[in-house]
Each structure stands twice: as structure tokens, then as C-alpha cells.
CSV table of C-alpha atoms and ligand atoms in Angstrom, one decimal:
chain,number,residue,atom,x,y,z
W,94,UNK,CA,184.0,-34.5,-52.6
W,95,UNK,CA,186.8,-32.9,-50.7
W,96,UNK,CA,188.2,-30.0,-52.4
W,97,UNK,CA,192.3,-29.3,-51.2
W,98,UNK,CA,191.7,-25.3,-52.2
W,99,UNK,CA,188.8,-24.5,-50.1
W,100,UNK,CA,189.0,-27.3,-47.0
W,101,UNK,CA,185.6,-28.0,-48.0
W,102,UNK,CA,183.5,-31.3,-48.0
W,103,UNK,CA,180.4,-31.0,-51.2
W,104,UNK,CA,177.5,-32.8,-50.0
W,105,UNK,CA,174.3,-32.4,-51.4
W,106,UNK,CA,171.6,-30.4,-49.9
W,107,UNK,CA,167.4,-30.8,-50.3
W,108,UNK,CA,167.2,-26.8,-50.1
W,109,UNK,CA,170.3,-26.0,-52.2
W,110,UNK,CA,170.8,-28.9,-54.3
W,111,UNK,CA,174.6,-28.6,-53.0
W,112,UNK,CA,176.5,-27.0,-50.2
W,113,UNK,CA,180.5,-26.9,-48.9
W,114,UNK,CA,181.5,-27.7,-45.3
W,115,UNK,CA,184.4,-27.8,-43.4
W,116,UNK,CA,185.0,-30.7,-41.6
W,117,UNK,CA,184.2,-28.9,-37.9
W,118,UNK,CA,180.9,-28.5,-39.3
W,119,UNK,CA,180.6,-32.2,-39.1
W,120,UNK,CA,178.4,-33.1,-36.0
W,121,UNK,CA,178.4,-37.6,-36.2
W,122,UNK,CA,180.9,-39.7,-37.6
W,123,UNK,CA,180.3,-43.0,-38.0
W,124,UNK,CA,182.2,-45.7,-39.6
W,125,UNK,CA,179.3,-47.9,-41.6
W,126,UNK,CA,179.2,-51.8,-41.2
W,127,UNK,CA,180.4,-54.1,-43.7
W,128,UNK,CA,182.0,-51.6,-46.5
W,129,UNK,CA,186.3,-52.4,-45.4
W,130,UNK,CA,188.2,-51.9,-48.8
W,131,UNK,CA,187.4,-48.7,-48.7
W,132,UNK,CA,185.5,-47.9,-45.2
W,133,UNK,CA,182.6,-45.7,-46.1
W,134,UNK,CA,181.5,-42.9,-42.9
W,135,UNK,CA,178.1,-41.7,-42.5
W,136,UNK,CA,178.9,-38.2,-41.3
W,137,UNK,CA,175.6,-35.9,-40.4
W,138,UNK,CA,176.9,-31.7,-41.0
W,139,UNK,CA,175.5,-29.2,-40.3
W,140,UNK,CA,174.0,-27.0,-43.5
W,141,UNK,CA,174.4,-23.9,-44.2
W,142,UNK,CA,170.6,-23.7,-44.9
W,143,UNK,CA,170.6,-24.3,-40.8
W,144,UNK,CA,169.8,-27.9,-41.3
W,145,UNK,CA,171.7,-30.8,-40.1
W,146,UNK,CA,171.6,-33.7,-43.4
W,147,UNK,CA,173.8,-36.8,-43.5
W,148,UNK,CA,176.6,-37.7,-46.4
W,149,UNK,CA,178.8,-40.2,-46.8
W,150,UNK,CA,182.7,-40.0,-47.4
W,151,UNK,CA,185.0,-43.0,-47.3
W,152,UNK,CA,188.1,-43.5,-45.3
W,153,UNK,CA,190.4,-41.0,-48.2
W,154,UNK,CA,188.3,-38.5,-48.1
W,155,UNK,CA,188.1,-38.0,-44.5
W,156,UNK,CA,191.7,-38.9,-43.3
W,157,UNK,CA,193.9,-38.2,-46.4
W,158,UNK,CA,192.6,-35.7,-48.5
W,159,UNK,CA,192.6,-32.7,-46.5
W,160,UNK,CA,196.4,-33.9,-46.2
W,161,UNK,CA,196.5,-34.2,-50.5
W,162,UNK,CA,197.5,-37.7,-50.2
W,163,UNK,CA,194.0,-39.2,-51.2
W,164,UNK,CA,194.2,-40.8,-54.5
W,165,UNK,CA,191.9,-42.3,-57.1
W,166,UNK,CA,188.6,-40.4,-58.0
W,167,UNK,CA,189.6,-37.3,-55.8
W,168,UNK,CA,193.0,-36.4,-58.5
W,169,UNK,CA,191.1,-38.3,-61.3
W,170,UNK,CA,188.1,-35.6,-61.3
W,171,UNK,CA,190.4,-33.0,-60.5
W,172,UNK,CA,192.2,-30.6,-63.2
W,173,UNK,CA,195.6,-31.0,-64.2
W,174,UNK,CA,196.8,-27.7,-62.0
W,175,UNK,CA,194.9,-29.2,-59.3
W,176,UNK,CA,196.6,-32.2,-59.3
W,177,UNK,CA,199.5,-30.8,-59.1
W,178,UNK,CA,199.0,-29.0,-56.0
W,179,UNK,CA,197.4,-32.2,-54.3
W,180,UNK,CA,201.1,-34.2,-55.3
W,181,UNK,CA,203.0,-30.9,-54.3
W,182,UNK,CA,200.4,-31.3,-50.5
W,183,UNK,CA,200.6,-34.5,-50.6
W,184,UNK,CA,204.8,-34.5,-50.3
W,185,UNK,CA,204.9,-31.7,-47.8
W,186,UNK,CA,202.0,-33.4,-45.5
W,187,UNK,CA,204.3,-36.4,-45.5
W,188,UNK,CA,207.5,-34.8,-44.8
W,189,UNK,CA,205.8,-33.4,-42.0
W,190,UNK,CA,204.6,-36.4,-40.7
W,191,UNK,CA,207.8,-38.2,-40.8
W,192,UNK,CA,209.1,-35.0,-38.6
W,193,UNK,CA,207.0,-35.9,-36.2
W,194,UNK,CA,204.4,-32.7,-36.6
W,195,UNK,CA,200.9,-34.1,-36.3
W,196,UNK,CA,198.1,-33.6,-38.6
W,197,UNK,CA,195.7,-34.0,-36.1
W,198,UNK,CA,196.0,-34.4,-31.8
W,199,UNK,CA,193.7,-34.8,-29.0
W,200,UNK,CA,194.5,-35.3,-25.6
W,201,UNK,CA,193.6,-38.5,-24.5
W,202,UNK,CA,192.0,-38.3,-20.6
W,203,UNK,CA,191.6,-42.1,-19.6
W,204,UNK,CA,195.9,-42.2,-20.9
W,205,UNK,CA,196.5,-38.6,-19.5
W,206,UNK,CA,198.4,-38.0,-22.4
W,207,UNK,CA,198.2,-36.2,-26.1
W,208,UNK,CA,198.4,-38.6,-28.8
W,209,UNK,CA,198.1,-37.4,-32.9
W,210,UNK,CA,194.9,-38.9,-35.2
W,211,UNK,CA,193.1,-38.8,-37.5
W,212,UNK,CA,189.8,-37.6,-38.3
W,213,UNK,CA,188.1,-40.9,-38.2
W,214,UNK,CA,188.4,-41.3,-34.4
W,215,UNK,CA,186.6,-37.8,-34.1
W,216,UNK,CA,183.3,-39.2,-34.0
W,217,UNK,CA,180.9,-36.6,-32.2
W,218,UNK,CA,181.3,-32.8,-32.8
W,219,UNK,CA,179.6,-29.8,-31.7
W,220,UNK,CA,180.4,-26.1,-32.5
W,221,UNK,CA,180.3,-23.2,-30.0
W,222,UNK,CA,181.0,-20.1,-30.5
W,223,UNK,CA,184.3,-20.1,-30.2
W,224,UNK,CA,185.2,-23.3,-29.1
W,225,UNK,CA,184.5,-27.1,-30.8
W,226,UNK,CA,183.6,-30.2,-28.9
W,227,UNK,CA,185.1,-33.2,-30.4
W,228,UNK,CA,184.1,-36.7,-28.7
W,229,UNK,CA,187.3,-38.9,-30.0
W,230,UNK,CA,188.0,-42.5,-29.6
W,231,UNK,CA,191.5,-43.1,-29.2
W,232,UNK,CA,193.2,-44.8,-31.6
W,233,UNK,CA,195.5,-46.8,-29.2
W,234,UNK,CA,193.5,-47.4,-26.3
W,235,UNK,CA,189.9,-47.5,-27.8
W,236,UNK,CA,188.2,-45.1,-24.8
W,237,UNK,CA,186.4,-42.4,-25.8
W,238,UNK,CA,187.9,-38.3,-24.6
W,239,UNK,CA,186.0,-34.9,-24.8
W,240,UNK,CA,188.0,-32.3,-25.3
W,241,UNK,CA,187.4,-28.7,-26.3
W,242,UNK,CA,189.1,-26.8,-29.4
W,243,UNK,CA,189.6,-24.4,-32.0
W,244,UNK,CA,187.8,-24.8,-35.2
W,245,UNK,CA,191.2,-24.4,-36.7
W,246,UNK,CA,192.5,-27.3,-35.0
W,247,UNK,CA,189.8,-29.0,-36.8
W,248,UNK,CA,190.1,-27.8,-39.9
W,249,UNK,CA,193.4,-27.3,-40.6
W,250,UNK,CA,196.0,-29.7,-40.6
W,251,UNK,CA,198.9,-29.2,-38.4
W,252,UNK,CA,197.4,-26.6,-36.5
W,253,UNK,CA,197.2,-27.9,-33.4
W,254,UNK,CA,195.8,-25.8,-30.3
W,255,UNK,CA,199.1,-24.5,-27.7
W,256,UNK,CA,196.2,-26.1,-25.0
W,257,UNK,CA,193.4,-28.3,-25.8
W,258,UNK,CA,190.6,-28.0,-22.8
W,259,UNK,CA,189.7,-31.6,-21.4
W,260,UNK,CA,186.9,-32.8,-19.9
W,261,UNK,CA,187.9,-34.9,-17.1
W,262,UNK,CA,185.2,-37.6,-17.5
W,263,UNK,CA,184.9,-41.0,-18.5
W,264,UNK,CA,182.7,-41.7,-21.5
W,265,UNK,CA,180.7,-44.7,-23.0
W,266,UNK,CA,182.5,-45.8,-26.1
W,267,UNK,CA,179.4,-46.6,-27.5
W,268,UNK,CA,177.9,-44.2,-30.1
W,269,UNK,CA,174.1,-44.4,-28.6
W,270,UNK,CA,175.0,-43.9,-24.9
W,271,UNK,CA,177.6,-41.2,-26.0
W,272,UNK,CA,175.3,-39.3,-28.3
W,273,UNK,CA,173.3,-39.3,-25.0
W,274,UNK,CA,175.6,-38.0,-22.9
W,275,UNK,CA,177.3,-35.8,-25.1
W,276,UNK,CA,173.9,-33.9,-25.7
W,277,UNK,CA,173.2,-33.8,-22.4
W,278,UNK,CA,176.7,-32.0,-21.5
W,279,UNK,CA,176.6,-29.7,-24.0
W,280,UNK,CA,173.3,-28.7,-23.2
W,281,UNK,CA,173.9,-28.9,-19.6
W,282,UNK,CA,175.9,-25.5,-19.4
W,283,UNK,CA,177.7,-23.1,-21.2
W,284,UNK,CA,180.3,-24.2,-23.1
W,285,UNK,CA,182.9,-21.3,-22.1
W,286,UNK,CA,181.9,-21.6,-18.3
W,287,UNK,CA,182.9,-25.1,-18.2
W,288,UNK,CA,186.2,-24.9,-20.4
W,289,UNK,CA,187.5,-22.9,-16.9
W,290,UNK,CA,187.1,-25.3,-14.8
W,291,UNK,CA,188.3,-28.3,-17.0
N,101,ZN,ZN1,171.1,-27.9,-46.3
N,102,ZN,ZN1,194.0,-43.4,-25.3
């Protein structure tokens, strides 16, 4: 499903039988009920055939593999070079993280204050042109930030943006009333216009 080389997500596609995404073409993530040992996320992406379809990864896939720490089927289906690399990833990422770099960061607005995560607390996106808008619920206070990035901050781990633009609003936590209101935002105004004044 998530392929280390590429930074690419393989979902399957009713006009191309198949298609790659990164992970800022994501648009909802949301953590499905019930499945724990492993959480399963329905996450609807945006297409290259310029459609938005929904996929499902688990928890690995979304948080650890773009990291090369997922195990199981993801080195399993892999071939033995790959596997390699995905160890050889996989020991850097977590050097790294004991150094204190973060994969991932956000700026938290209700805590004024950055704090790292992990993909699985990004759980509305939306692409600009240059810019991403990434709704997150914070890992350690559970309220819910806009802020604005590059798709590399997304996409890459460790690259995190010098300055992450932050909307200085508080948000439902909920995923209904925040699609809402998140639509409505975005839609509300150019995207660059409002990053000046955030
Ligand atoms: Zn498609
Ligand atoms: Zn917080």
C-alpha cells in the first residue's frame, strides 16, 4: 500500500483500476469504529483522474511507514532490496526521533504552541496552490488547529516548514461540524490572501 521509494499511497481507482498518492493528496481522515488491533482509517484522496474516491489504510501504513518502521505485510510483500532499505529507514527515522527532530509538527492554536504528530491527527486536508490546509486534532489536548503548510511538510518526513501559517480560530472537534466549517473557510476566500493576515 505505501511504497518507502516513491512516498506514495496505491489505492485503487474505478477509471484507472489503480493510482499513487502522496499523502497531501489525502482530503478526510477518519479513524473507523470498532477495528483497535490494528486501527483501520477511511481516508478519501484525491485522484489523479480528478476524482476524489475513498481507501482505507490502517494505523502502519499511515503513521509508520512513510518513516520505514511499519512491519508485517508492508516488508513481507516487499523485495529483499527493498527491505533492506525500509530497516536501513526505519533505523535512521528513529535515531532521529530520539534527537528530538520531528517527523511531523503543527502548531497547536487553542495551546499556542508547536507540538510534533503524526499523520493520524491530520484529519481534514485541502490543497492550494501552493499552500496545504491541514485541520489537526492535537494529540495532547484533543482540540482541533487549522494551520496552513507546505506540501513537503506533508509529505516528507522531517521537513518541517521554518513557519507554519495559523488560523487563529477555534474549531468543532467534531468531524461533521468541522467538515462544515472547514469547507466553508476554504471556500470563503483565497487561500494566499488569508495566510497574510493569520
Ligand atoms: Zn481515480
Ligand atoms: Zn493542543
Amino acid at each position: 500500500m505505501y511504497d518507502a521509494l516513491t512516498s506514495r499511497y496505491t489505492f485503487s481507482c474505478p477509471v484507472r483500476g489503480e493510482t499513487r498518492v502522496t499523502l497531501s493528496a489525502f482530503r478526510v481522515i477518519e479513524r473507523l469504529p470498532g477495528a483497535a488491533h490494528p486501527a483501520v482509517y477511511r481516508v478519501t484522496f484525491r485522484c489523479s483522474c480528478g476524482d476524489e474516491h475513498d481507501g482505507l489504510v490502517s494505523h502502519d501504513e499511515l503513521d509508520w511507514a512513510p518513516l520505514g518502521l511499519a512491519d508485517g505485510t508492508f516488508l513481507n510483500l516487499m523485495t529483499a532490496r527493498t527491505e533492506e532499505l525500509a530497516v536501513e529507514l526505519g533505523d535512521l527515522a528513529a535515531r532521529r526521533i530520539q534527537a528530538g527532530e520531528w517527523p511531523w509538527s503543527f502548531f497547536c492554536y487553542p495551546e499556542e504552541r508547536p507540538r510534533p504528530v503524526f499523520p493520524s491527527s491530520f484529519f481534514l486536508l485541502s490543497a492550494a496552490d501552493r499552500s496545504i490546509g491541514i485541520a489537526v486534532r492535537c494529540p495532547a489536548c484533543t482540540r482541533v488547529s487549522v494551520n496552513l503548510v507546505s506540501h513537503t511538510h506533508v509529505d516528507v518526513p522531517f521537513h518541517n516548514d521554518p513557519e507554519i501559517g495559523v488560523v487563529r480560530q477555534l474549531f468543532p472537534v467534531d468531524l461533521e461540524p468541522m467538515l462544515e466549517e472547514f469547507r466553508a473557510f476554504l471556500g470563503s476566500t483565497d487561500f494566499d490572501a488569508r495566510r497574510l493576515d493569520l
